[in-house]
mmCIF file of C-alpha atoms and ligand atoms in Angstrom:
data_model
loop_
_atom_site.group_PDB
_atom_site.id
_atom_site.type_symbol
_atom_site.label_atom_id
_atom_site.label_comp_id
_atom_site.label_asym_id
_atom_site.label_seq_id
_atom_site.Cartn_x
_atom_site.Cartn_y
_atom_site.Cartn_z
ATOM 1 C CA MET A 13 98.688 6.659 94.786
ATOM 2 C CA SER A 14 97.165 8.392 91.805
ATOM 3 C CA ASN A 15 99.165 10.320 89.237
ATOM 4 C CA PHE A 16 99.055 14.107 89.178
ATOM 5 C CA HIS A 17 96.394 15.240 86.716
ATOM 6 C CA ASP A 18 94.341 18.321 85.972
ATOM 7 C CA GLY A 19 90.728 18.939 85.032
ATOM 8 C CA PHE A 20 91.484 18.489 81.312
ATOM 9 C CA GLN A 21 92.693 14.862 81.532
ATOM 10 C CA ARG A 22 96.329 15.944 81.279
ATOM 11 C CA GLN A 23 98.794 13.788 83.218
ATOM 12 C CA PHE A 24 102.005 15.294 84.593
ATOM 13 C CA SER A 25 104.973 12.979 84.229
ATOM 14 C CA TYR A 26 107.654 15.636 83.922
ATOM 15 C CA LEU A 27 109.027 18.053 86.524
ATOM 16 C CA ARG A 28 111.221 21.065 85.869
ATOM 17 C CA LEU A 29 113.066 21.750 89.062
ATOM 18 C CA SER A 30 114.874 25.049 89.456
ATOM 19 C CA VAL A 31 117.808 24.840 91.867
ATOM 20 C CA THR A 32 118.776 28.531 91.792
ATOM 21 C CA ASP A 33 117.397 31.675 90.171
ATOM 22 C CA VAL A 34 120.887 33.205 89.877
ATOM 23 C CA CYS A 35 122.301 33.339 86.359
ATOM 24 C CA ASN A 36 125.791 34.427 85.314
ATOM 25 C CA TYR A 37 124.716 35.363 81.759
ATOM 26 C CA ARG A 38 123.089 38.547 80.514
ATOM 27 C CA CYS A 39 121.017 37.207 77.627
ATOM 28 C CA ASN A 40 119.429 40.253 76.065
ATOM 29 C CA TYR A 41 115.973 38.632 75.927
ATOM 30 C CA CYS A 42 116.070 37.409 79.534
ATOM 31 C CA LEU A 43 118.396 39.265 81.938
ATOM 32 C CA PRO A 44 119.906 42.110 79.856
ATOM 33 C CA ASP A 45 121.235 43.836 82.997
ATOM 34 C CA GLY A 46 122.401 40.600 84.584
ATOM 35 C CA TYR A 47 121.014 38.971 87.687
ATOM 36 C CA GLN A 48 119.851 41.547 90.216
ATOM 37 C CA CYS A 49 121.003 40.315 93.590
ATOM 38 C CA ASP A 50 118.444 40.646 96.374
ATOM 39 C CA ASP A 51 120.481 38.802 99.045
ATOM 40 C CA LYS A 52 117.687 36.299 99.601
ATOM 41 C CA HIS A 53 119.182 33.071 98.340
ATOM 42 C CA ASP A 54 117.100 30.495 100.019
ATOM 43 C CA ASN A 55 117.553 27.681 97.543
ATOM 44 C CA LEU A 56 116.093 24.251 98.133
ATOM 45 C CA SER A 57 118.602 22.093 100.006
ATOM 46 C CA LEU A 58 119.677 18.643 98.870
ATOM 47 C CA THR A 59 117.372 17.038 101.456
ATOM 48 C CA GLU A 60 114.427 19.155 100.300
ATOM 49 C CA ILE A 61 115.141 18.219 96.693
ATOM 50 C CA GLN A 62 115.136 14.552 97.696
ATOM 51 C CA THR A 63 111.754 14.974 99.391
ATOM 52 C CA LEU A 64 110.294 16.627 96.300
ATOM 53 C CA ALA A 65 111.697 14.012 93.943
ATOM 54 C CA GLN A 66 110.099 11.267 96.064
ATOM 55 C CA VAL A 67 106.706 12.974 96.110
ATOM 56 C CA PHE A 68 106.690 13.572 92.375
ATOM 57 C CA ALA A 69 107.917 10.056 91.590
ATOM 58 C CA ASN A 70 105.172 8.579 93.768
ATOM 59 C CA HIS A 71 102.591 10.439 91.695
ATOM 60 C CA GLY A 72 103.631 9.559 88.182
ATOM 61 C CA THR A 73 106.658 11.765 87.464
ATOM 62 C CA ARG A 74 109.243 9.841 85.465
ATOM 63 C CA LYS A 75 111.491 12.649 84.279
ATOM 64 C CA ILE A 76 113.070 15.534 86.174
ATOM 65 C CA ARG A 77 114.899 18.370 84.465
ATOM 66 C CA ILE A 78 117.239 20.409 86.646
ATOM 67 C CA THR A 79 117.260 24.046 85.618
ATOM 68 C CA GLY A 80 117.722 27.595 86.890
ATOM 69 C CA GLY A 81 118.922 30.479 86.704
ATOM 70 C CA GLU A 82 122.127 28.697 85.874
ATOM 71 C CA PRO A 83 122.135 25.377 87.753
ATOM 72 C CA VAL A 84 125.897 24.925 87.357
ATOM 73 C CA ILE A 85 126.346 27.773 89.835
ATOM 74 C CA ARG A 86 125.275 25.292 92.533
ATOM 75 C CA LYS A 87 128.422 23.667 93.920
ATOM 76 C CA ASP A 88 126.460 20.549 94.857
ATOM 77 C CA LEU A 89 125.027 20.001 91.360
ATOM 78 C CA SER A 90 126.546 16.502 91.013
ATOM 79 C CA ASP A 91 124.992 15.531 94.353
ATOM 80 C CA ILE A 92 121.637 16.914 93.223
ATOM 81 C CA ILE A 93 121.823 14.814 90.053
ATOM 82 C CA ARG A 94 122.774 11.719 92.064
ATOM 83 C CA VAL A 95 119.967 12.160 94.597
ATOM 84 C CA VAL A 96 117.311 12.744 91.926
ATOM 85 C CA LYS A 97 118.532 9.853 89.778
ATOM 86 C CA SER A 98 118.508 7.421 92.698
ATOM 87 C CA THR A 99 114.860 8.189 93.511
ATOM 88 C CA PRO A 100 112.769 5.074 92.816
ATOM 89 C CA GLY A 101 110.452 5.786 89.879
ATOM 90 C CA ILE A 102 112.576 8.514 88.292
ATOM 91 C CA GLU A 103 113.814 7.120 85.006
ATOM 92 C CA ASP A 104 115.334 10.174 83.426
ATOM 93 C CA VAL A 105 117.302 13.135 84.754
ATOM 94 C CA ALA A 106 118.217 16.018 82.494
ATOM 95 C CA LEU A 107 120.001 19.334 82.931
ATOM 96 C CA THR A 108 119.472 22.655 81.161
ATOM 97 C CA THR A 109 122.577 24.826 81.173
ATOM 98 C CA ASN A 110 124.203 27.701 79.342
ATOM 99 C CA GLY A 111 127.395 25.642 79.133
ATOM 100 C CA TYR A 112 129.199 27.291 82.042
ATOM 101 C CA LYS A 113 132.091 24.992 83.127
ATOM 102 C CA LEU A 114 130.700 22.311 80.800
ATOM 103 C CA GLU A 115 134.083 21.021 79.664
ATOM 104 C CA GLU A 116 135.366 20.848 83.234
ATOM 105 C CA LYS A 117 132.305 19.306 84.886
ATOM 106 C CA VAL A 118 130.341 17.288 82.364
ATOM 107 C CA GLU A 119 132.071 14.021 83.232
ATOM 108 C CA PHE A 120 131.096 14.373 86.903
ATOM 109 C CA TRP A 121 127.458 14.953 85.945
ATOM 110 C CA PHE A 122 127.531 11.959 83.633
ATOM 111 C CA ASP A 123 128.995 9.778 86.390
ATOM 112 C CA ALA A 124 126.350 11.051 88.803
ATOM 113 C CA GLY A 125 123.672 9.612 86.488
ATOM 114 C CA LEU A 126 122.682 12.477 84.206
ATOM 115 C CA ASP A 127 120.788 11.111 81.186
ATOM 116 C CA GLY A 128 120.151 14.183 79.081
ATOM 117 C CA LEU A 129 121.804 17.512 78.505
ATOM 118 C CA ASN A 130 120.120 20.658 77.107
ATOM 119 C CA LEU A 131 122.623 23.273 76.134
ATOM 120 C CA SER A 132 121.613 26.811 75.204
ATOM 121 C CA ILE A 133 123.518 28.080 72.165
ATOM 122 C CA ASP A 134 121.717 30.963 70.469
ATOM 123 C CA SER A 135 124.341 31.572 67.790
ATOM 124 C CA LEU A 136 127.214 29.723 66.146
ATOM 125 C CA ASP A 137 128.935 33.029 65.401
ATOM 126 C CA PRO A 138 131.157 33.958 68.386
ATOM 127 C CA ARG A 139 130.464 37.698 68.001
ATOM 128 C CA VAL A 140 126.709 37.276 67.780
ATOM 129 C CA PHE A 141 126.849 34.816 70.674
ATOM 130 C CA GLN A 142 128.629 37.446 72.750
ATOM 131 C CA THR A 143 126.167 40.156 71.747
ATOM 132 C CA ILE A 144 123.219 38.003 72.850
ATOM 133 C CA THR A 145 124.665 36.526 76.050
ATOM 134 C CA GLY A 146 127.271 39.074 77.160
ATOM 135 C CA HIS A 147 129.956 36.368 77.098
ATOM 136 C CA ASP A 148 132.718 35.422 74.683
ATOM 137 C CA ARG A 149 132.480 31.719 75.498
ATOM 138 C CA LEU A 150 131.193 29.997 72.384
ATOM 139 C CA LYS A 151 134.435 28.132 71.660
ATOM 140 C CA GLU A 152 134.772 26.669 75.132
ATOM 141 C CA ILE A 153 131.084 25.658 75.132
ATOM 142 C CA LEU A 154 131.500 23.853 71.806
ATOM 143 C CA ARG A 155 134.519 22.003 73.241
ATOM 144 C CA GLY A 156 132.342 21.004 76.199
ATOM 145 C CA LEU A 157 129.638 19.830 73.793
ATOM 146 C CA ASP A 158 132.148 17.609 71.949
ATOM 147 C CA LYS A 159 133.197 16.115 75.256
ATOM 148 C CA ALA A 160 129.570 15.477 76.219
ATOM 149 C CA ILE A 161 128.965 13.713 72.895
ATOM 150 C CA CYS A 162 131.993 11.453 73.497
ATOM 151 C CA LEU A 163 130.707 10.520 76.957
ATOM 152 C CA GLY A 164 127.612 8.963 75.387
ATOM 153 C CA PHE A 165 124.633 10.751 76.917
ATOM 154 C CA LYS A 166 121.238 9.262 76.050
ATOM 155 C CA ARG A 167 120.223 12.634 74.601
ATOM 156 C CA ILE A 168 121.793 15.974 73.867
ATOM 157 C CA LYS A 169 119.668 18.928 72.816
ATOM 158 C CA VAL A 170 120.844 22.371 71.844
ATOM 159 C CA ASN A 171 118.357 25.199 72.440
ATOM 160 C CA ALA A 172 118.386 28.322 70.300
ATOM 161 C CA VAL A 173 115.814 31.056 70.815
ATOM 162 C CA LEU A 174 114.681 32.426 67.441
ATOM 163 C CA LEU A 175 115.611 36.111 67.293
ATOM 164 C CA LYS A 176 114.797 38.178 64.225
ATOM 165 C CA SER A 177 117.660 40.683 64.544
ATOM 166 C CA TYR A 178 120.320 38.260 65.771
ATOM 167 C CA ASN A 179 120.242 34.650 64.633
ATOM 168 C CA LEU A 180 117.451 34.192 62.092
ATOM 169 C CA GLN A 181 119.939 34.564 59.248
ATOM 170 C CA GLU A 182 121.962 31.684 60.749
ATOM 171 C CA PHE A 183 119.289 29.126 59.881
ATOM 172 C CA ASP A 184 121.395 27.545 57.100
ATOM 173 C CA THR A 185 124.533 27.557 59.261
ATOM 174 C CA PHE A 186 122.672 25.720 61.998
ATOM 175 C CA LEU A 187 121.382 23.185 59.468
ATOM 176 C CA ARG A 188 124.866 22.551 58.018
ATOM 177 C CA TRP A 189 126.143 22.048 61.568
ATOM 178 C CA LEU A 190 123.394 19.524 62.222
ATOM 179 C CA LYS A 191 124.437 17.395 59.297
ATOM 180 C CA HIS A 192 127.290 15.919 61.317
ATOM 181 C CA MET A 193 126.215 16.560 64.907
ATOM 182 C CA PRO A 194 124.405 13.736 66.763
ATOM 183 C CA ILE A 195 122.171 16.150 68.651
ATOM 184 C CA SER A 196 118.656 17.532 68.545
ATOM 185 C CA LEU A 197 118.588 21.235 67.792
ATOM 186 C CA ARG A 198 115.589 23.068 69.239
ATOM 187 C CA PHE A 199 114.452 26.372 67.860
ATOM 188 C CA ILE A 200 112.298 28.054 70.492
ATOM 189 C CA GLU A 201 109.955 30.900 69.704
ATOM 190 C CA LEU A 202 110.833 33.949 71.769
ATOM 191 C CA MET A 203 108.242 34.318 74.538
ATOM 192 C CA GLN A 204 107.069 37.587 75.943
ATOM 193 C CA THR A 205 107.728 38.044 79.651
ATOM 194 C CA GLY A 206 107.022 40.906 82.033
ATOM 195 C CA ASP A 207 110.453 42.442 81.384
ATOM 196 C CA ASN A 208 111.060 42.037 77.650
ATOM 197 C CA GLY A 209 108.025 43.661 75.937
ATOM 198 C CA ASP A 210 109.879 45.946 73.466
ATOM 199 C CA TYR A 211 112.529 43.351 72.706
ATOM 200 C CA PHE A 212 109.778 40.819 72.062
ATOM 201 C CA GLN A 213 108.008 43.144 69.607
ATOM 202 C CA GLN A 214 111.260 43.632 67.690
ATOM 203 C CA ASN A 215 112.503 40.053 67.711
ATOM 204 C CA HIS A 216 109.690 37.535 67.886
ATOM 205 C CA VAL A 217 109.495 35.269 64.832
ATOM 206 C CA SER A 218 106.921 32.558 64.323
ATOM 207 C CA GLY A 219 108.290 29.026 64.124
ATOM 208 C CA GLU A 220 105.742 28.346 61.350
ATOM 209 C CA ASP A 221 108.084 29.896 58.750
ATOM 210 C CA ILE A 222 110.896 27.632 59.912
ATOM 211 C CA LYS A 223 108.573 24.628 59.795
ATOM 212 C CA GLN A 224 107.675 25.379 56.173
ATOM 213 C CA ARG A 225 111.362 25.777 55.273
ATOM 214 C CA LEU A 226 112.166 22.428 56.871
ATOM 215 C CA LEU A 227 109.310 20.654 55.102
ATOM 216 C CA THR A 228 110.311 22.063 51.698
ATOM 217 C CA GLN A 229 113.888 20.881 52.323
ATOM 218 C CA GLY A 230 112.783 17.277 52.884
ATOM 219 C CA TRP A 231 112.541 17.206 56.687
ATOM 220 C CA GLN A 232 109.754 15.017 58.004
ATOM 221 C CA LEU A 233 107.649 15.438 61.088
ATOM 222 C CA LYS A 234 108.240 12.576 63.523
ATOM 223 C CA LYS A 235 105.317 10.817 65.145
ATOM 224 C CA LYS A 236 104.938 11.806 68.804
ATOM 225 C CA GLY A 237 105.410 9.230 71.561
ATOM 226 C CA PRO A 238 102.737 8.925 74.277
ATOM 227 C CA LEU A 239 104.793 10.922 76.810
ATOM 228 C CA ALA A 240 106.014 13.543 74.344
ATOM 229 C CA GLY A 241 105.705 17.216 75.245
ATOM 230 C CA PRO A 242 104.719 20.104 73.003
ATOM 231 C CA ALA A 243 107.813 20.188 70.734
ATOM 232 C CA GLN A 244 107.404 19.231 67.067
ATOM 233 C CA GLU A 245 110.311 16.995 66.002
ATOM 234 C CA PHE A 246 111.681 16.652 62.472
ATOM 235 C CA GLU A 247 114.211 14.291 60.918
ATOM 236 C CA HIS A 248 116.005 14.041 57.591
ATOM 237 C CA PRO A 249 117.846 11.004 56.174
ATOM 238 C CA ASP A 250 120.899 13.111 55.227
ATOM 239 C CA TYR A 251 121.344 14.584 58.693
ATOM 240 C CA LEU A 252 122.863 13.004 61.782
ATOM 241 C CA GLY A 253 121.042 15.485 63.993
ATOM 242 C CA SER A 254 117.325 16.102 64.326
ATOM 243 C CA MET A 255 115.389 19.310 64.674
ATOM 244 C CA GLY A 256 112.711 20.379 67.130
ATOM 245 C CA LEU A 257 110.428 23.376 67.069
ATOM 246 C CA ILE A 258 108.926 24.753 70.234
ATOM 247 C CA MET A 259 106.094 27.051 69.289
ATOM 248 C CA PRO A 260 104.234 28.232 72.380
ATOM 249 C CA TYR A 261 102.239 30.690 70.238
ATOM 250 C CA SER A 262 100.812 27.938 68.072
ATOM 251 C CA LYS A 263 97.232 26.737 68.443
ATOM 252 C CA ASP A 264 96.731 23.832 70.868
ATOM 253 C CA PHE A 265 100.313 24.074 72.214
ATOM 254 C CA CYS A 266 99.114 23.517 75.772
ATOM 255 C CA ASN A 267 96.971 20.461 74.965
ATOM 256 C CA SER A 268 99.972 18.189 75.424
ATOM 257 C CA CYS A 269 101.294 19.964 78.522
ATOM 258 C CA ASN A 270 102.803 17.294 80.769
ATOM 259 C CA ARG A 271 105.079 19.384 82.991
ATOM 260 C CA LEU A 272 105.052 21.032 86.374
ATOM 261 C CA ARG A 273 107.580 23.469 87.755
ATOM 262 C CA ILE A 274 109.102 24.051 91.162
ATOM 263 C CA SER A 275 111.014 27.268 91.755
ATOM 264 C CA SER A 276 114.335 27.336 93.609
ATOM 265 C CA SER A 277 112.513 28.553 96.715
ATOM 266 C CA GLY A 278 110.004 25.692 96.653
ATOM 267 C CA LYS A 279 106.995 27.211 94.915
ATOM 268 C CA LEU A 280 104.821 25.114 92.651
ATOM 269 C CA HIS A 281 104.003 26.648 89.258
ATOM 270 C CA THR A 282 101.368 24.786 87.298
ATOM 271 C CA CYS A 283 101.981 27.014 84.251
ATOM 272 C CA LEU A 284 105.082 28.932 83.134
ATOM 273 C CA PHE A 285 102.882 31.973 82.612
ATOM 274 C CA GLY A 286 100.545 31.659 85.584
ATOM 275 C CA ASP A 287 99.774 34.159 88.340
ATOM 276 C CA GLY A 288 102.514 33.199 90.761
ATOM 277 C CA GLY A 289 103.508 30.020 92.518
ATOM 278 C CA TYR A 290 102.063 28.140 95.420
ATOM 279 C CA ASP A 291 104.469 27.973 98.358
ATOM 280 C CA LEU A 292 105.197 24.381 99.418
ATOM 281 C CA ARG A 293 108.314 25.216 101.416
ATOM 282 C CA SER A 294 107.124 24.619 104.922
ATOM 283 C CA LEU A 295 105.569 21.257 103.970
ATOM 284 C CA ILE A 296 108.810 20.317 102.198
ATOM 285 C CA GLN A 297 110.867 21.265 105.245
ATOM 286 C CA HIS A 298 108.679 19.051 107.412
ATOM 287 C CA ASN A 299 108.993 16.226 104.873
ATOM 288 C CA ASP A 300 105.204 15.943 104.948
ATOM 289 C CA GLN A 301 104.983 14.038 101.688
ATOM 290 C CA ALA A 302 101.260 13.271 101.817
ATOM 291 C CA ALA A 303 100.391 16.940 102.393
ATOM 292 C CA ILE A 304 102.731 18.100 99.606
ATOM 293 C CA ALA A 305 101.085 15.673 97.190
ATOM 294 C CA ASP A 306 97.578 16.783 98.260
ATOM 295 C CA GLU A 307 98.449 20.447 97.726
ATOM 296 C CA ILE A 308 99.956 19.804 94.286
ATOM 297 C CA GLN A 309 96.909 17.840 93.182
ATOM 298 C CA GLN A 310 94.582 20.509 94.580
ATOM 299 C CA GLN A 311 96.450 23.293 92.743
ATOM 300 C CA LEU A 312 96.344 21.297 89.526
ATOM 301 C CA LEU A 313 92.579 21.265 89.532
ATOM 302 C CA ASP A 314 92.768 25.062 89.040
ATOM 303 C CA LYS A 315 95.186 24.812 86.109
ATOM 304 C CA LYS A 316 93.829 26.606 83.046
ATOM 305 C CA ALA A 317 93.452 24.912 79.682
ATOM 306 C CA SER A 318 96.040 27.239 78.162
ATOM 307 C CA HIS A 319 98.312 30.202 78.832
ATOM 308 C CA TYR A 320 97.322 33.615 77.427
ATOM 309 C CA LEU A 321 100.611 34.484 75.720
ATOM 310 C CA GLN A 322 98.852 35.191 72.424
ATOM 311 C CA GLN A 323 96.986 37.993 74.195
ATOM 312 C CA GLY A 324 100.266 39.403 75.556
ATOM 313 C CA TYR A 325 99.640 38.086 79.073
ATOM 314 C CA SER A 326 102.675 36.498 80.741
ATOM 315 C CA GLY A 327 101.336 36.267 84.300
ATOM 316 C CA SER A 328 103.818 36.981 87.079
ATOM 317 C CA THR A 329 106.821 35.812 85.042
ATOM 318 C CA HIS A 330 109.251 38.735 84.703
ATOM 319 C CA HIS A 331 111.860 36.591 82.948
ATOM 320 C CA LEU A 332 112.452 32.866 82.510
ATOM 321 C CA ALA A 333 115.497 32.752 84.816
ATOM 322 C CA MET A 334 112.923 32.935 87.642
ATOM 323 C CA LEU A 335 111.656 29.487 86.758
ATOM 324 C CA GLY A 336 113.997 27.868 84.265
ATOM 325 C CA GLY A 337 111.867 27.915 81.132
HETATM 326 N N1 SAM B 401 120.672 29.011 82.376
HETATM 327 C C1 SAM B 401 120.162 27.856 81.739
HETATM 328 C C2 SAM B 401 120.234 28.002 80.224
HETATM 329 O O1 SAM B 401 120.663 29.049 79.750
HETATM 330 O O2 SAM B 401 119.884 27.056 79.533
HETATM 331 C C3 SAM B 401 118.764 27.451 82.175
HETATM 332 C C4 SAM B 401 117.727 28.520 82.347
HETATM 333 S S1 SAM B 401 117.204 29.315 80.871
HETATM 334 C C5 SAM B 401 115.945 30.353 81.501
HETATM 335 C C6 SAM B 401 116.342 28.029 80.014
HETATM 336 C C7 SAM B 401 116.048 28.282 78.559
HETATM 337 O O3 SAM B 401 115.085 29.301 78.440
HETATM 338 C C8 SAM B 401 117.255 28.723 77.740
HETATM 339 O O4 SAM B 401 117.371 27.891 76.595
HETATM 340 C C9 SAM B 401 116.896 30.128 77.331
HETATM 341 O O5 SAM B 401 117.438 30.475 76.084
HETATM 342 C C10 SAM B 401 115.382 30.050 77.285
HETATM 343 N N2 SAM B 401 114.721 31.357 77.409
HETATM 344 C C11 SAM B 401 114.943 32.333 78.313
HETATM 345 N N3 SAM B 401 114.108 33.376 78.113
HETATM 346 C C12 SAM B 401 113.337 33.048 77.049
HETATM 347 C C13 SAM B 401 112.276 33.710 76.358
HETATM 348 N N4 SAM B 401 111.849 34.902 76.716
HETATM 349 N N5 SAM B 401 111.710 33.061 75.315
HETATM 350 C C14 SAM B 401 112.118 31.828 74.935
HETATM 351 N N6 SAM B 401 113.108 31.154 75.570
HETATM 352 C C15 SAM B 401 113.718 31.762 76.602
#
């Protein structure tokens, strides 16, 4: 069985699987008015997730990231982790979360086989954190993070979206924090979506400035592994933690694209900023694994070389909670 590939010799070894589009946060760059309920929660079931994991694993996927919305809202999250992790061929299972119930649940996820945790923390100042997310939960999330570190995950990453009016001035605070934290901090450039145009204009900052600051402070760019995605990783001998920059507006960002996305309703998205997903649901429900694989490969042949974010085009993506980032 051949690996999923596109017309530009890119191989896809990484799946981002959304298990719900519901989110309990109101991040001002994503869902400022909170999740708008449309009563149509038709999330992939555990059996459907198992089918998908098998198909992807059979065609070269080695890593699956569970995302949302907020995936922790799913009551069967530990079962999802267990099912994905026990799929032959899947070597790495990760979770992206806003830290909801982290302290209470992280041990269950670890026991279920979770390898990596990505935690979104946009500010280390509790008031700024609340202004961005709508929730006064920074302290409890940091307690959950400490617990996760003690459990011994293979990898813990903390995501912070770079926001000119909110957290840019916290750069030094984040760096000081990293000195003693065994994590990888990821600064992500704010991306324009269908819903956040004005906010984007006011808050987007290029990661290039951050990169220059890191280089002048003695941080060194790490060499990329063969399966590495688009993040640029930096390390410094005086710091326990490392630093990653995700710069989707930089030239050639998409050249190393290695990821596919499935929405919580079973649609395939070959690009985060494409023109809508391809519905695989009925094939998934019939467990028709050969047909699912054929459709994915067929869709991939239409994948473009790059997104058009630089031109202000974000496709059908209103906000990233739809797909999980
Ligand atoms: N609820 C989970 C969380 O908060 O991590 C998973 C879903 S969330 C959409 C995934 C990541 O996308 C988060 O780190 C979030 O900060 C980031 N994100 C959301 N909207 C974004 C945007 N417009 N630009 C850049 N990153 C964004």
